Amino acid sequence: MNESVNRRQFLTTAGLSTLALAIAADTVFARSVIAPGLKIAYSSITWGGNDAQAIADLAALGYHGIQIRANTFGPYRTKPAELKALLDQHHLTLAMFSSGNVEIDPAKEQSTIDTHVAHASFVKALGGSAIQLTNSARPKDRLPTTEELKRLAAVMNEIGKQTADLGVQATYHNHMHQLGETPEEVDVIVQAMNPKFVKLELDIAHYKQGGGQPEKAVKQYKDIIYALHLKDTMSPLPDNTDNAKAYKFVELGRGNVDVPAVFKALNDIKFKGWGIVELDGVPEKNKTPKECAEINKEYITKTLNHPL
């Protein structure tokens, strides 16, 4: 009798233990981080050149990486140690440096290369390892030609070849109103890039606004993505009924980008690198750059359950 009771008690206890373990496992799975290899940084562009304030604000919010722009090159080019000390003081890693425009005019090629190589040396002194390349050569009255798109890739390849000697990775940033606005244009450029010297910095909002699906682009370009710009795009605008194509970039979760799908795609490809939250400016005038950064933080840490 006692043996039978003990056996039932054992089975009941064992069953409850198994159930408890299963619930615990489900809870852990539910709380597991999607794309654990993704590191989160934030761009200082929203602060409009006040980089010292951007550094202080982002550190206070708990961000660990920052992207700064070429406007810092002028005042700090001869004293990068001062800027590095400021970053170190706030425990911020330089995740990316906005190096600026790449000219495709052959007459300007050498000066373009020299500019970006000089920026790469500056980045190296700051403890960074990557520069972002954009361009302003998009024709206003026609679509860019395949030759123009490939020309951009060719100049970036040469820049990347020289920055690689400094240990700095060159990356191409897809962008509205530039070469590489649409997914088709981006693909021509990427296919012409030498992956040894130039990688892709995929901006998910620009890609979405250009007509693409960034979650698909993540998988399509999984072998060449170095970093991402994380932001959202709102279109059509609720306060603009005259232009259905009008848009503005907004904080994550407020627009049309399927941000969770992007994170899932990054998880699927086992991405390891920086995702840099970026807003060119505050979407609404009653906000501050820091408030926008806090909204993005809440979305990343609470909605997506991803740590900063």
PDB file of C-alpha atoms in Angstrom:
ATOM      1  CA  MET A   1       0.000   0.000   0.000  1.00  0.00           C
ATOM      2  CA  ASN A   2       2.684   2.432   1.051  1.00  0.00           C
ATOM      3  CA  GLU A   3       4.752   1.413  -1.951  1.00  0.00           C
ATOM      4  CA  SER A   4       1.827   2.179  -4.259  1.00  0.00           C
ATOM      5  CA  VAL A   5       1.203   5.576  -2.633  1.00  0.00           C
ATOM      6  CA  ASN A   6       4.883   6.468  -2.795  1.00  0.00           C
ATOM      7  CA  ARG A   7       4.935   5.524  -6.446  1.00  0.00           C
ATOM      8  CA  ARG A   8       1.929   7.777  -7.182  1.00  0.00           C
ATOM      9  CA  GLN A   9       3.494  10.595  -5.207  1.00  0.00           C
ATOM     10  CA  PHE A  10       6.723  10.175  -7.132  1.00  0.00           C
ATOM     11  CA  LEU A  11       4.961  10.229 -10.501  1.00  0.00           C
ATOM     12  CA  THR A  12       2.876  13.251  -9.478  1.00  0.00           C
ATOM     13  CA  THR A  13       5.928  15.102  -8.235  1.00  0.00           C
ATOM     14  CA  ALA A  14       7.889  14.152 -11.339  1.00  0.00           C
ATOM     15  CA  GLY A  15       5.012  15.310 -13.529  1.00  0.00           C
ATOM     16  CA  LEU A  16       4.783  18.640 -11.739  1.00  0.00           C
ATOM     17  CA  SER A  17       8.543  19.084 -11.995  1.00  0.00           C
ATOM     18  CA  THR A  18       8.427  18.410 -15.717  1.00  0.00           C
ATOM     19  CA  LEU A  19       5.571  20.875 -16.095  1.00  0.00           C
ATOM     20  CA  ALA A  20       7.455  23.485 -14.078  1.00  0.00           C
ATOM     21  CA  LEU A  21      10.532  22.992 -16.248  1.00  0.00           C
ATOM     22  CA  ALA A  22       8.444  23.302 -19.393  1.00  0.00           C
ATOM     23  CA  ILE A  23       6.845  26.527 -18.153  1.00  0.00           C
ATOM     24  CA  ALA A  24      10.242  27.881 -17.195  1.00  0.00           C
ATOM     25  CA  ALA A  25      11.622  26.952 -20.604  1.00  0.00           C
ATOM     26  CA  ASP A  26       8.699  28.657 -22.330  1.00  0.00           C
ATOM     27  CA  THR A  27       9.233  31.754 -20.203  1.00  0.00           C
ATOM     28  CA  VAL A  28      12.931  31.869 -21.037  1.00  0.00           C
ATOM     29  CA  PHE A  29      12.128  31.385 -24.725  1.00  0.00           C
ATOM     30  CA  ALA A  30       9.544  34.162 -24.599  1.00  0.00           C
ATOM     31  CA  ARG A  31      12.072  36.472 -23.025  1.00  0.00           C
ATOM     32  CA  SER A  32      14.980  35.398 -25.203  1.00  0.00           C
ATOM     33  CA  VAL A  33      16.671  38.146 -27.163  1.00  0.00           C
ATOM     34  CA  ILE A  34      16.048  38.197 -30.891  1.00  0.00           C
ATOM     35  CA  ALA A  35      19.256  38.855 -32.845  1.00  0.00           C
ATOM     36  CA  PRO A  36      21.525  38.634 -29.793  1.00  0.00           C
ATOM     37  CA  GLY A  37      24.539  39.516 -31.944  1.00  0.00           C
ATOM     38  CA  LEU A  38      23.053  42.934 -32.766  1.00  0.00           C
ATOM     39  CA  LYS A  39      24.725  45.770 -30.865  1.00  0.00           C
ATOM     40  CA  ILE A  40      22.762  49.011 -30.501  1.00  0.00           C
ATOM     41  CA  ALA A  41      24.253  52.450 -31.127  1.00  0.00           C
ATOM     42  CA  TYR A  42      22.738  55.899 -31.751  1.00  0.00           C
ATOM     43  CA  SER A  43      23.591  58.656 -34.219  1.00  0.00           C
ATOM     44  CA  SER A  44      24.424  62.158 -33.027  1.00  0.00           C
ATOM     45  CA  ILE A  45      22.874  63.725 -36.154  1.00  0.00           C
ATOM     46  CA  THR A  46      19.643  64.534 -34.282  1.00  0.00           C
ATOM     47  CA  TRP A  47      21.554  67.016 -32.082  1.00  0.00           C
ATOM     48  CA  GLY A  48      22.433  69.185 -35.112  1.00  0.00           C
ATOM     49  CA  GLY A  49      26.163  69.463 -34.461  1.00  0.00           C
ATOM     50  CA  ASN A  50      26.087  69.634 -30.655  1.00  0.00           C
ATOM     51  CA  ASP A  51      28.036  66.414 -30.305  1.00  0.00           C
ATOM     52  CA  ALA A  52      29.118  66.983 -26.708  1.00  0.00           C
ATOM     53  CA  GLN A  53      25.450  67.132 -25.685  1.00  0.00           C
ATOM     54  CA  ALA A  54      24.657  64.077 -27.807  1.00  0.00           C
ATOM     55  CA  ILE A  55      27.426  62.127 -26.112  1.00  0.00           C
ATOM     56  CA  ALA A  56      26.214  63.124 -22.636  1.00  0.00           C
ATOM     57  CA  ASP A  57      22.548  62.411 -23.411  1.00  0.00           C
ATOM     58  CA  LEU A  58      23.137  59.029 -25.026  1.00  0.00           C
ATOM     59  CA  ALA A  59      25.397  57.872 -22.216  1.00  0.00           C
ATOM     60  CA  ALA A  60      22.782  58.949 -19.664  1.00  0.00           C
ATOM     61  CA  LEU A  61      20.161  56.853 -21.463  1.00  0.00           C
ATOM     62  CA  GLY A  62      22.384  53.786 -21.395  1.00  0.00           C
ATOM     63  CA  TYR A  63      23.504  53.575 -25.017  1.00  0.00           C
ATOM     64  CA  HIS A  64      26.957  52.079 -25.543  1.00  0.00           C
ATOM     65  CA  GLY A  65      27.739  53.083 -29.123  1.00  0.00           C
ATOM     66  CA  ILE A  66      27.524  56.301 -31.130  1.00  0.00           C
ATOM     67  CA  GLN A  67      27.798  57.493 -34.711  1.00  0.00           C
ATOM     68  CA  ILE A  68      29.317  60.929 -35.164  1.00  0.00           C
ATOM     69  CA  ARG A  69      29.538  63.043 -38.303  1.00  0.00           C
ATOM     70  CA  ALA A  70      32.225  64.718 -40.354  1.00  0.00           C
ATOM     71  CA  ASN A  71      31.455  68.045 -38.633  1.00  0.00           C
ATOM     72  CA  THR A  72      33.681  66.825 -35.785  1.00  0.00           C
ATOM     73  CA  PHE A  73      36.669  66.466 -38.121  1.00  0.00           C
ATOM     74  CA  GLY A  74      37.352  70.208 -38.375  1.00  0.00           C
ATOM     75  CA  PRO A  75      37.596  71.105 -34.673  1.00  0.00           C
ATOM     76  CA  TYR A  76      39.210  67.829 -33.597  1.00  0.00           C
ATOM     77  CA  ARG A  77      41.377  66.785 -36.547  1.00  0.00           C
ATOM     78  CA  THR A  78      44.579  67.935 -34.844  1.00  0.00           C
ATOM     79  CA  LYS A  79      43.476  66.815 -31.388  1.00  0.00           C
ATOM     80  CA  PRO A  80      41.494  63.572 -31.757  1.00  0.00           C
ATOM     81  CA  ALA A  81      42.673  62.497 -28.304  1.00  0.00           C
ATOM     82  CA  GLU A  82      40.344  65.105 -26.767  1.00  0.00           C
ATOM     83  CA  LEU A  83      37.292  63.694 -28.535  1.00  0.00           C
ATOM     84  CA  LYS A  84      38.369  60.137 -27.758  1.00  0.00           C
ATOM     85  CA  ALA A  85      38.718  61.068 -24.090  1.00  0.00           C
ATOM     86  CA  LEU A  86      35.164  62.445 -24.141  1.00  0.00           C
ATOM     87  CA  LEU A  87      33.849  59.215 -25.668  1.00  0.00           C
ATOM     88  CA  ASP A  88      35.846  57.120 -23.190  1.00  0.00           C
ATOM     89  CA  GLN A  89      34.612  59.219 -20.261  1.00  0.00           C
ATOM     90  CA  HIS A  90      31.030  58.357 -21.239  1.00  0.00           C
ATOM     91  CA  HIS A  91      31.834  54.743 -22.110  1.00  0.00           C
ATOM     92  CA  LEU A  92      30.739  55.152 -25.735  1.00  0.00           C
ATOM     93  CA  THR A  93      32.228  53.204 -28.626  1.00  0.00           C
ATOM     94  CA  LEU A  94      32.490  54.916 -32.006  1.00  0.00           C
ATOM     95  CA  ALA A  95      30.297  52.538 -34.008  1.00  0.00           C
ATOM     96  CA  MET A  96      30.341  54.533 -37.248  1.00  0.00           C
ATOM     97  CA  PHE A  97      31.641  57.813 -38.677  1.00  0.00           C
ATOM     98  CA  SER A  98      29.612  59.698 -41.292  1.00  0.00           C
ATOM     99  CA  SER A  99      32.345  60.417 -43.813  1.00  0.00           C
ATOM    100  CA  GLY A 100      30.067  62.143 -46.316  1.00  0.00           C
ATOM    101  CA  ASN A 101      29.746  62.500 -50.048  1.00  0.00           C
ATOM    102  CA  VAL A 102      31.469  60.402 -52.708  1.00  0.00           C
ATOM    103  CA  GLU A 103      31.929  62.248 -56.000  1.00  0.00           C
ATOM    104  CA  ILE A 104      31.609  60.245 -59.225  1.00  0.00           C
ATOM    105  CA  ASP A 105      33.043  63.021 -61.418  1.00  0.00           C
ATOM    106  CA  PRO A 106      36.460  61.694 -62.570  1.00  0.00           C
ATOM    107  CA  ALA A 107      37.946  65.165 -62.108  1.00  0.00           C
ATOM    108  CA  LYS A 108      37.061  65.016 -58.394  1.00  0.00           C
ATOM    109  CA  GLU A 109      37.945  61.386 -57.749  1.00  0.00           C
ATOM    110  CA  GLN A 110      41.345  61.935 -56.149  1.00  0.00           C
ATOM    111  CA  SER A 111      40.146  64.694 -53.833  1.00  0.00           C
ATOM    112  CA  THR A 112      37.197  62.501 -52.813  1.00  0.00           C
ATOM    113  CA  ILE A 113      39.479  59.582 -52.026  1.00  0.00           C
ATOM    114  CA  ASP A 114      41.891  61.807 -50.094  1.00  0.00           C
ATOM    115  CA  THR A 115      39.030  63.246 -47.995  1.00  0.00           C
ATOM    116  CA  HIS A 116      37.710  59.858 -46.943  1.00  0.00           C
ATOM    117  CA  VAL A 117      41.155  58.416 -46.250  1.00  0.00           C
ATOM    118  CA  ALA A 118      41.859  61.420 -44.009  1.00  0.00           C
ATOM    119  CA  HIS A 119      38.569  60.740 -42.220  1.00  0.00           C
ATOM    120  CA  ALA A 120      39.562  57.098 -41.809  1.00  0.00           C
ATOM    121  CA  SER A 121      42.806  58.131 -40.102  1.00  0.00           C
ATOM    122  CA  PHE A 122      40.756  60.329 -37.765  1.00  0.00           C
ATOM    123  CA  VAL A 123      38.393  57.421 -37.035  1.00  0.00           C
ATOM    124  CA  LYS A 124      41.327  55.161 -36.248  1.00  0.00           C
ATOM    125  CA  ALA A 125      42.623  57.711 -33.728  1.00  0.00           C
ATOM    126  CA  LEU A 126      39.187  57.757 -32.097  1.00  0.00           C
ATOM    127  CA  GLY A 127      39.191  53.985 -31.674  1.00  0.00           C
ATOM    128  CA  GLY A 128      36.602  53.459 -34.424  1.00  0.00           C
ATOM    129  CA  SER A 129      36.727  51.035 -37.306  1.00  0.00           C
ATOM    130  CA  ALA A 130      34.204  52.090 -39.974  1.00  0.00           C
ATOM    131  CA  ILE A 131      33.171  55.020 -42.148  1.00  0.00           C
ATOM    132  CA  GLN A 132      29.861  55.645 -43.892  1.00  0.00           C
ATOM    133  CA  LEU A 133      29.808  56.764 -47.530  1.00  0.00           C
ATOM    134  CA  THR A 134      26.900  58.575 -49.214  1.00  0.00           C
ATOM    135  CA  ASN A 135      26.570  60.573 -52.430  1.00  0.00           C
ATOM    136  CA  SER A 136      24.706  63.549 -53.870  1.00  0.00           C
ATOM    137  CA  ALA A 137      24.959  62.756 -57.574  1.00  0.00           C
ATOM    138  CA  ARG A 138      21.368  61.728 -58.279  1.00  0.00           C
ATOM    139  CA  PRO A 139      20.072  63.489 -61.418  1.00  0.00           C
ATOM    140  CA  LYS A 140      17.057  65.727 -60.794  1.00  0.00           C
ATOM    141  CA  ASP A 141      15.338  65.205 -64.163  1.00  0.00           C
ATOM    142  CA  ARG A 142      15.926  61.512 -64.894  1.00  0.00           C
ATOM    143  CA  LEU A 143      16.762  58.154 -63.375  1.00  0.00           C
ATOM    144  CA  PRO A 144      20.444  57.412 -62.838  1.00  0.00           C
ATOM    145  CA  THR A 145      22.100  55.204 -65.416  1.00  0.00           C
ATOM    146  CA  THR A 146      23.624  51.826 -64.661  1.00  0.00           C
ATOM    147  CA  GLU A 147      26.989  53.340 -65.523  1.00  0.00           C
ATOM    148  CA  GLU A 148      26.541  56.063 -62.886  1.00  0.00           C
ATOM    149  CA  LEU A 149      25.580  53.522 -60.252  1.00  0.00           C
ATOM    150  CA  LYS A 150      28.591  51.353 -61.085  1.00  0.00           C
ATOM    151  CA  ARG A 151      30.808  54.413 -61.127  1.00  0.00           C
ATOM    152  CA  LEU A 152      29.840  55.132 -57.527  1.00  0.00           C
ATOM    153  CA  ALA A 153      30.755  51.571 -56.588  1.00  0.00           C
ATOM    154  CA  ALA A 154      34.108  51.893 -58.380  1.00  0.00           C
ATOM    155  CA  VAL A 155      35.093  55.042 -56.476  1.00  0.00           C
ATOM    156  CA  MET A 156      33.959  53.505 -53.186  1.00  0.00           C
ATOM    157  CA  ASN A 157      36.031  50.415 -53.964  1.00  0.00           C
ATOM    158  CA  GLU A 158      39.132  52.569 -54.284  1.00  0.00           C
ATOM    159  CA  ILE A 159      38.312  54.431 -51.062  1.00  0.00           C
ATOM    160  CA  GLY A 160      37.746  51.146 -49.257  1.00  0.00           C
ATOM    161  CA  LYS A 161      40.984  49.700 -50.574  1.00  0.00           C
ATOM    162  CA  GLN A 162      42.945  52.569 -49.049  1.00  0.00           C
ATOM    163  CA  THR A 163      41.014  52.768 -45.764  1.00  0.00           C
ATOM    164  CA  ALA A 164      41.478  49.009 -45.324  1.00  0.00           C
ATOM    165  CA  ASP A 165      45.217  49.660 -45.058  1.00  0.00           C
ATOM    166  CA  LEU A 166      44.367  51.734 -41.965  1.00  0.00           C
ATOM    167  CA  GLY A 167      42.137  49.026 -40.514  1.00  0.00           C
ATOM    168  CA  VAL A 168      38.970  51.007 -41.250  1.00  0.00           C
ATOM    169  CA  GLN A 169      36.001  49.494 -43.103  1.00  0.00           C
ATOM    170  CA  ALA A 170      34.254  51.563 -45.780  1.00  0.00           C
ATOM    171  CA  THR A 171      30.474  51.099 -45.921  1.00  0.00           C
ATOM    172  CA  TYR A 172      27.849  52.245 -48.429  1.00  0.00           C
ATOM    173  CA  HIS A 173      24.672  53.868 -47.063  1.00  0.00           C
ATOM    174  CA  ASN A 174      21.578  53.551 -49.290  1.00  0.00           C
ATOM    175  CA  HIS A 175      19.623  56.805 -49.299  1.00  0.00           C
ATOM    176  CA  MET A 176      16.560  58.509 -50.724  1.00  0.00           C
ATOM    177  CA  HIS A 177      17.294  61.219 -53.343  1.00  0.00           C
ATOM    178  CA  GLN A 178      20.753  59.773 -53.929  1.00  0.00           C
ATOM    179  CA  LEU A 179      22.231  57.048 -56.081  1.00  0.00           C
ATOM    180  CA  GLY A 180      20.718  53.922 -54.587  1.00  0.00           C
ATOM    181  CA  GLU A 181      17.222  55.169 -53.840  1.00  0.00           C
ATOM    182  CA  THR A 182      15.321  52.100 -55.071  1.00  0.00           C
ATOM    183  CA  PRO A 183      16.014  48.424 -54.339  1.00  0.00           C
ATOM    184  CA  GLU A 184      16.959  47.940 -57.992  1.00  0.00           C
ATOM    185  CA  GLU A 185      19.529  50.734 -57.827  1.00  0.00           C
ATOM    186  CA  VAL A 186      20.897  49.473 -54.528  1.00  0.00           C
ATOM    187  CA  ASP A 187      21.378  46.050 -56.072  1.00  0.00           C
ATOM    188  CA  VAL A 188      23.357  47.405 -59.037  1.00  0.00           C
ATOM    189  CA  ILE A 189      25.650  49.279 -56.647  1.00  0.00           C
ATOM    190  CA  VAL A 190      26.074  46.368 -54.243  1.00  0.00           C
ATOM    191  CA  GLN A 191      26.817  43.912 -57.035  1.00  0.00           C
ATOM    192  CA  ALA A 192      29.551  46.242 -58.305  1.00  0.00           C
ATOM    193  CA  MET A 193      31.089  46.735 -54.862  1.00  0.00           C
ATOM    194  CA  ASN A 194      34.204  44.746 -54.031  1.00  0.00           C
ATOM    195  CA  PRO A 195      33.216  42.969 -50.790  1.00  0.00           C
ATOM    196  CA  LYS A 196      36.867  42.937 -49.732  1.00  0.00           C
ATOM    197  CA  PHE A 197      36.835  46.720 -49.473  1.00  0.00           C
ATOM    198  CA  VAL A 198      33.235  47.975 -49.221  1.00  0.00           C
ATOM    199  CA  LYS A 199      30.352  46.608 -47.156  1.00  0.00           C
ATOM    200  CA  LEU A 200      26.696  47.613 -46.933  1.00  0.00           C
ATOM    201  CA  GLU A 201      25.244  49.802 -44.225  1.00  0.00           C
ATOM    202  CA  LEU A 202      21.558  49.072 -44.785  1.00  0.00           C
ATOM    203  CA  ASP A 203      19.233  51.891 -43.806  1.00  0.00           C
ATOM    204  CA  ILE A 204      15.919  50.130 -43.231  1.00  0.00           C
ATOM    205  CA  ALA A 205      13.770  53.286 -43.443  1.00  0.00           C
ATOM    206  CA  HIS A 206      15.355  54.637 -46.619  1.00  0.00           C
ATOM    207  CA  TYR A 207      15.070  51.168 -48.156  1.00  0.00           C
ATOM    208  CA  LYS A 208      11.390  50.940 -47.207  1.00  0.00           C
ATOM    209  CA  GLN A 209      10.628  54.430 -48.486  1.00  0.00           C
ATOM    210  CA  GLY A 210      12.434  53.580 -51.727  1.00  0.00           C
ATOM    211  CA  GLY A 211       9.984  50.747 -52.313  1.00  0.00           C
ATOM    212  CA  GLY A 212      11.787  47.794 -50.744  1.00  0.00           C
ATOM    213  CA  GLN A 213      11.264  45.379 -47.872  1.00  0.00           C
ATOM    214  CA  PRO A 214      14.242  45.733 -45.533  1.00  0.00           C
ATOM    215  CA  GLU A 215      13.622  42.365 -43.863  1.00  0.00           C
ATOM    216  CA  LYS A 216      14.146  40.724 -47.270  1.00  0.00           C
ATOM    217  CA  ALA A 217      17.194  42.876 -47.986  1.00  0.00           C
ATOM    218  CA  VAL A 218      18.779  41.650 -44.739  1.00  0.00           C
ATOM    219  CA  LYS A 219      18.691  38.105 -46.061  1.00  0.00           C
ATOM    220  CA  GLN A 220      19.514  39.049 -49.645  1.00  0.00           C
ATOM    221  CA  TYR A 221      22.670  40.885 -48.579  1.00  0.00           C
ATOM    222  CA  LYS A 222      23.552  38.811 -45.533  1.00  0.00           C
ATOM    223  CA  ASP A 223      27.126  38.264 -46.722  1.00  0.00           C
ATOM    224  CA  ILE A 224      27.904  41.952 -47.209  1.00  0.00           C
ATOM    225  CA  ILE A 225      25.966  43.779 -44.452  1.00  0.00           C
ATOM    226  CA  TYR A 226      28.343  45.428 -42.004  1.00  0.00           C
ATOM    227  CA  ALA A 227      25.875  47.595 -40.068  1.00  0.00           C
ATOM    228  CA  LEU A 228      22.340  48.965 -40.228  1.00  0.00           C
ATOM    229  CA  HIS A 229      20.612  52.264 -39.682  1.00  0.00           C
ATOM    230  CA  LEU A 230      17.507  51.681 -37.596  1.00  0.00           C
ATOM    231  CA  LYS A 231      14.660  54.139 -38.004  1.00  0.00           C
ATOM    232  CA  ASP A 232      11.068  54.210 -39.199  1.00  0.00           C
ATOM    233  CA  THR A 233       9.283  56.058 -41.987  1.00  0.00           C
ATOM    234  CA  MET A 234       5.762  57.493 -41.850  1.00  0.00           C
ATOM    235  CA  SER A 235       3.884  57.804 -45.142  1.00  0.00           C
ATOM    236  CA  PRO A 236       1.346  59.035 -45.971  1.00  0.00           C
ATOM    237  CA  LEU A 237       1.466  61.807 -43.399  1.00  0.00           C
ATOM    238  CA  PRO A 238      -1.730  62.301 -41.374  1.00  0.00           C
ATOM    239  CA  ASP A 239      -1.363  66.103 -41.575  1.00  0.00           C
ATOM    240  CA  ASN A 240      -0.578  66.211 -45.303  1.00  0.00           C
ATOM    241  CA  THR A 241      -3.454  65.130 -47.526  1.00  0.00           C
ATOM    242  CA  ASP A 242      -2.171  66.961 -50.604  1.00  0.00           C
ATOM    243  CA  ASN A 243       0.801  64.729 -51.302  1.00  0.00           C
ATOM    244  CA  ALA A 244       0.331  60.983 -50.898  1.00  0.00           C
ATOM    245  CA  LYS A 245       4.070  60.452 -51.376  1.00  0.00           C
ATOM    246  CA  ALA A 246       5.105  62.810 -48.598  1.00  0.00           C
ATOM    247  CA  TYR A 247       6.965  61.114 -45.756  1.00  0.00           C
ATOM    248  CA  LYS A 248       9.029  61.768 -42.676  1.00  0.00           C
ATOM    249  CA  PHE A 249      11.363  59.660 -40.633  1.00  0.00           C
ATOM    250  CA  VAL A 250      10.092  58.859 -37.156  1.00  0.00           C
ATOM    251  CA  GLU A 251      11.016  56.845 -34.084  1.00  0.00           C
ATOM    252  CA  LEU A 252      10.929  53.051 -34.287  1.00  0.00           C
ATOM    253  CA  GLY A 253       7.441  51.584 -34.148  1.00  0.00           C
ATOM    254  CA  ARG A 254       5.656  54.720 -35.377  1.00  0.00           C
ATOM    255  CA  GLY A 255       5.829  54.137 -39.117  1.00  0.00           C
ATOM    256  CA  ASN A 256       5.611  51.611 -41.925  1.00  0.00           C
ATOM    257  CA  VAL A 257       8.790  49.611 -41.387  1.00  0.00           C
ATOM    258  CA  ASP A 258       8.218  46.123 -40.002  1.00  0.00           C
ATOM    259  CA  VAL A 259      10.973  46.486 -37.427  1.00  0.00           C
ATOM    260  CA  PRO A 260      10.261  43.153 -35.647  1.00  0.00           C
ATOM    261  CA  ALA A 261      10.586  41.383 -39.015  1.00  0.00           C
ATOM    262  CA  VAL A 262      13.948  43.081 -39.552  1.00  0.00           C
ATOM    263  CA  PHE A 263      15.170  41.877 -36.148  1.00  0.00           C
ATOM    264  CA  LYS A 264      13.870  38.381 -36.936  1.00  0.00           C
ATOM    265  CA  ALA A 265      15.775  38.400 -40.230  1.00  0.00           C
ATOM    266  CA  LEU A 266      18.929  39.529 -38.419  1.00  0.00           C
ATOM    267  CA  ASN A 267      18.403  36.660 -36.002  1.00  0.00           C
ATOM    268  CA  ASP A 268      17.991  34.210 -38.887  1.00  0.00           C
ATOM    269  CA  ILE A 269      21.285  35.229 -40.512  1.00  0.00           C
ATOM    270  CA  LYS A 270      23.028  35.303 -37.105  1.00  0.00           C
ATOM    271  CA  PHE A 271      24.078  38.900 -37.655  1.00  0.00           C
ATOM    272  CA  LYS A 272      26.820  40.277 -35.439  1.00  0.00           C
ATOM    273  CA  GLY A 273      27.372  43.982 -35.723  1.00  0.00           C
ATOM    274  CA  TRP A 274      25.990  47.442 -35.067  1.00  0.00           C
ATOM    275  CA  GLY A 275      22.409  48.585 -35.493  1.00  0.00           C
ATOM    276  CA  ILE A 276      22.578  52.374 -35.304  1.00  0.00           C
ATOM    277  CA  VAL A 277      19.383  54.224 -34.457  1.00  0.00           C
ATOM    278  CA  GLU A 278      19.237  57.406 -36.522  1.00  0.00           C
ATOM    279  CA  LEU A 279      16.886  60.351 -36.880  1.00  0.00           C
ATOM    280  CA  ASP A 280      17.988  63.239 -39.116  1.00  0.00           C
ATOM    281  CA  GLY A 281      15.955  65.553 -36.893  1.00  0.00           C
ATOM    282  CA  VAL A 282      13.185  65.449 -34.306  1.00  0.00           C
ATOM    283  CA  PRO A 283       9.932  64.425 -36.057  1.00  0.00           C
ATOM    284  CA  GLU A 284       7.807  66.886 -34.057  1.00  0.00           C
ATOM    285  CA  LYS A 285       8.919  70.328 -32.905  1.00  0.00           C
ATOM    286  CA  ASN A 286       7.815  69.797 -29.298  1.00  0.00           C
ATOM    287  CA  LYS A 287      10.381  67.016 -28.782  1.00  0.00           C
ATOM    288  CA  THR A 288      14.056  67.115 -27.951  1.00  0.00           C
ATOM    289  CA  PRO A 289      16.714  64.810 -29.434  1.00  0.00           C
ATOM    290  CA  LYS A 290      17.061  63.121 -26.046  1.00  0.00           C
ATOM    291  CA  GLU A 291      13.308  62.479 -25.837  1.00  0.00           C
ATOM    292  CA  CYS A 292      13.421  60.841 -29.278  1.00  0.00           C
ATOM    293  CA  ALA A 293      16.340  58.698 -28.162  1.00  0.00           C
ATOM    294  CA  GLU A 294      14.334  57.658 -25.100  1.00  0.00           C
ATOM    295  CA  ILE A 295      11.326  56.709 -27.247  1.00  0.00           C
ATOM    296  CA  ASN A 296      13.588  54.561 -29.419  1.00  0.00           C
ATOM    297  CA  LYS A 297      15.141  53.024 -26.330  1.00  0.00           C
ATOM    298  CA  GLU A 298      11.710  52.092 -24.959  1.00  0.00           C
ATOM    299  CA  TYR A 299      10.751  50.435 -28.241  1.00  0.00           C
ATOM    300  CA  ILE A 300      13.975  48.450 -28.468  1.00  0.00           C
ATOM    301  CA  THR A 301      14.121  47.349 -24.838  1.00  0.00           C
ATOM    302  CA  LYS A 302      10.401  46.941 -24.065  1.00  0.00           C
ATOM    303  CA  THR A 303       8.666  46.063 -27.357  1.00  0.00           C
ATOM    304  CA  LEU A 304      11.530  44.107 -28.899  1.00  0.00           C
ATOM    305  CA  ASN A 305      13.044  42.987 -25.584  1.00  0.00           C
ATOM    306  CA  HIS A 306      16.521  43.776 -26.877  1.00  0.00           C
ATOM    307  CA  PRO A 307      19.149  45.175 -24.512  1.00  0.00           C
ATOM    308  CA  LEU A 308      21.049  48.345 -25.245  1.00  0.00           C
TER     309      LEU A 308
END
